[in-house]
């Protein structure tokens, strides 16, 4: 559906070329009136197609470059053991959530991401990803004074099928518009983990992002609950 807007300028361009060539043919046969008319209409169609194409391409920059796709909804429920949570991960179009147990007060979810250059994004190529792992950890695991051993726990969310597509994209991707290593990366997001908190995770053209999925999480993150209007300016 993103590419339908190309249909009109493509048809207009074809008609414009046909009329232009027909007009040149008539002019070559010394028929200036019919030839000139076809040439004028052909040029008009070509110009109209170019205007629509450039306008559509400009509009695409507002949608394609900022496109977001859902990755998962992650919700937390504390078990009878303090600090141990059931993390329910609901993937798009899945019928049931997958549950893993995580320990700590913070979670992190990571993915391998292959990005495309902005022009490729405009032409319909979206970033691709493979979820890597989710882990629980303590938010105060490190200090600035010394290196400490951080205790983390987690689970892999995918298996490597054997062919490292990310490495291939890094090595040969520049030839087909895939980003270089400085933007071909692993992406991760982390947020507080507590009973009742829930997050929607999305993939953008550059990496993962997470947003609060309920009012309890919004309040925890210092955001306004959904539907609540800001106080009037004084």
Short mmCIF file of C-alpha atoms in Angstrom, two decimals, residues 12-144:
data_model
loop_
_atom_site.label_atom_id
_atom_site.label_comp_id
_atom_site.label_asym_id
_atom_site.label_seq_id
_atom_site.Cartn_x
_atom_site.Cartn_y
_atom_site.Cartn_z
CA UNK A 12 1.26 9.99 -16.30
CA UNK A 13 4.90 9.57 -17.28
CA UNK A 14 4.13 6.76 -19.74
CA UNK A 15 1.35 8.79 -21.36
CA UNK A 16 3.59 11.82 -21.48
CA UNK A 17 6.36 9.90 -23.23
CA UNK A 18 3.92 8.34 -25.73
CA UNK A 19 2.39 11.70 -26.62
CA UNK A 20 5.78 13.40 -26.79
CA UNK A 21 7.21 10.80 -29.17
CA UNK A 22 4.00 10.89 -31.23
CA UNK A 23 4.26 14.67 -31.42
CA UNK A 24 7.89 14.52 -32.51
CA UNK A 25 6.89 11.99 -35.14
CA UNK A 26 4.18 14.32 -36.47
CA UNK A 27 6.61 17.23 -36.51
CA UNK A 28 9.07 15.11 -38.45
CA UNK A 29 6.29 14.55 -41.02
CA UNK A 30 5.80 18.32 -41.25
CA UNK A 31 2.49 18.33 -39.43
CA UNK A 32 3.11 21.15 -36.97
CA UNK A 33 -0.45 21.54 -35.66
CA UNK A 34 -1.11 17.93 -34.61
CA UNK A 35 2.54 17.39 -33.70
CA UNK A 36 2.76 20.52 -31.60
CA UNK A 37 -0.50 19.66 -29.80
CA UNK A 38 0.69 16.15 -28.92
CA UNK A 39 4.06 17.49 -27.80
CA UNK A 40 2.43 20.08 -25.53
CA UNK A 41 0.12 17.51 -23.95
CA UNK A 42 2.97 15.02 -23.60
CA UNK A 43 5.16 17.59 -21.88
CA UNK A 44 2.26 18.50 -19.60
CA UNK A 45 1.74 14.88 -18.56
CA UNK A 46 5.46 14.47 -17.90
CA UNK A 47 5.51 17.62 -15.78
CA UNK A 48 2.42 16.59 -13.84
CA UNK A 49 3.87 13.14 -13.18
CA UNK A 50 7.12 14.68 -11.93
CA UNK A 51 5.26 17.07 -9.60
CA UNK A 52 3.15 14.26 -8.13
CA UNK A 53 6.20 12.00 -7.76
CA UNK A 54 8.25 14.64 -5.95
CA UNK A 55 5.28 15.61 -3.77
CA UNK A 56 4.64 11.98 -2.87
CA UNK A 57 8.33 11.41 -2.15
CA UNK A 58 8.34 14.42 0.13
CA UNK A 59 5.26 13.17 1.98
CA UNK A 60 6.88 9.76 2.34
CA UNK A 61 9.66 11.35 4.38
CA UNK A 62 7.08 12.04 7.09
CA UNK A 63 5.85 8.43 7.23
CA UNK A 64 8.55 6.10 5.94
CA UNK A 65 11.45 7.58 7.92
CA UNK A 66 9.41 7.62 11.13
CA UNK A 67 7.64 4.30 10.59
CA UNK A 68 7.16 2.14 13.70
CA UNK A 69 6.08 -1.51 13.84
CA UNK A 70 5.03 -3.41 16.96
CA UNK A 71 7.51 -5.97 18.27
CA UNK A 72 5.95 -7.12 21.54
CA UNK A 73 3.98 -6.12 24.61
CA UNK A 74 5.81 -6.99 27.85
CA UNK A 75 3.94 -7.13 31.17
CA UNK A 76 5.26 -7.95 34.64
CA UNK A 77 3.65 -9.70 37.61
CA UNK A 78 5.55 -10.24 40.83
CA UNK A 79 5.64 -13.78 42.16
CA UNK A 80 5.39 -14.81 45.79
CA UNK A 81 9.15 -14.36 45.96
CA UNK A 82 10.02 -10.64 46.22
CA UNK A 83 12.05 -9.39 43.29
CA UNK A 84 11.11 -12.31 41.04
CA UNK A 85 8.70 -11.50 38.21
CA UNK A 86 6.73 -13.35 35.59
CA UNK A 87 7.49 -11.49 32.37
CA UNK A 88 4.70 -12.08 29.82
CA UNK A 89 5.74 -11.34 26.24
CA UNK A 90 2.92 -11.07 23.72
CA UNK A 91 4.11 -10.95 20.12
CA UNK A 92 2.02 -9.40 17.30
CA UNK A 93 -0.62 -11.82 15.99
CA UNK A 94 0.26 -14.40 18.65
CA UNK A 95 -2.67 -16.05 20.42
CA UNK A 96 -0.97 -16.33 23.81
CA UNK A 97 1.88 -14.70 25.66
CA UNK A 98 5.19 -16.40 26.41
CA UNK A 99 6.18 -16.20 30.08
CA UNK A 100 9.73 -16.04 31.44
CA UNK A 101 10.89 -15.39 35.01
CA UNK A 102 13.23 -12.47 35.58
CA UNK A 103 14.84 -11.19 38.76
CA UNK A 104 15.70 -7.58 39.59
CA UNK A 105 14.10 -4.15 39.33
CA UNK A 106 14.93 -3.43 35.71
CA UNK A 107 14.58 -5.33 32.43
CA UNK A 108 16.42 -5.08 29.13
CA UNK A 109 15.32 -6.45 25.76
CA UNK A 110 17.77 -6.53 22.85
CA UNK A 111 17.65 -7.27 19.14
CA UNK A 112 19.94 -7.58 16.15
CA UNK A 113 18.89 -4.88 13.69
CA UNK A 114 19.73 -4.42 10.01
CA UNK A 115 18.95 -0.91 8.84
CA UNK A 116 18.66 0.59 5.36
CA UNK A 117 19.73 3.98 4.14
CA UNK A 118 17.04 6.73 4.13
CA UNK A 119 16.52 6.59 0.36
CA UNK A 120 15.87 2.84 0.59
CA UNK A 121 13.41 3.52 3.43
CA UNK A 122 11.53 5.94 1.18
CA UNK A 123 11.32 3.29 -1.53
CA UNK A 124 9.71 0.81 0.87
CA UNK A 125 12.57 -1.02 2.59
CA UNK A 126 12.00 -1.27 6.35
CA UNK A 127 14.60 -2.17 8.95
CA UNK A 128 14.60 -5.85 9.87
CA UNK A 129 15.30 -7.32 13.27
CA UNK A 130 15.71 -10.52 15.23
CA UNK A 131 15.03 -10.41 18.96
CA UNK A 132 18.12 -11.52 20.83
CA UNK A 133 17.38 -11.78 24.55
CA UNK A 134 15.52 -10.34 27.52
CA UNK A 135 17.16 -10.06 30.91
CA UNK A 136 16.47 -8.84 34.42
CA UNK A 137 19.03 -6.93 36.47
CA UNK A 138 19.50 -4.55 39.34
CA UNK A 139 19.41 -0.85 38.47
CA UNK A 140 22.17 -0.18 41.05
CA UNK A 141 24.46 -2.99 39.93
CA UNK A 142 27.40 -0.71 39.14
CA UNK A 143 29.28 2.07 40.86
CA UNK A 144 31.42 4.88 39.46
#
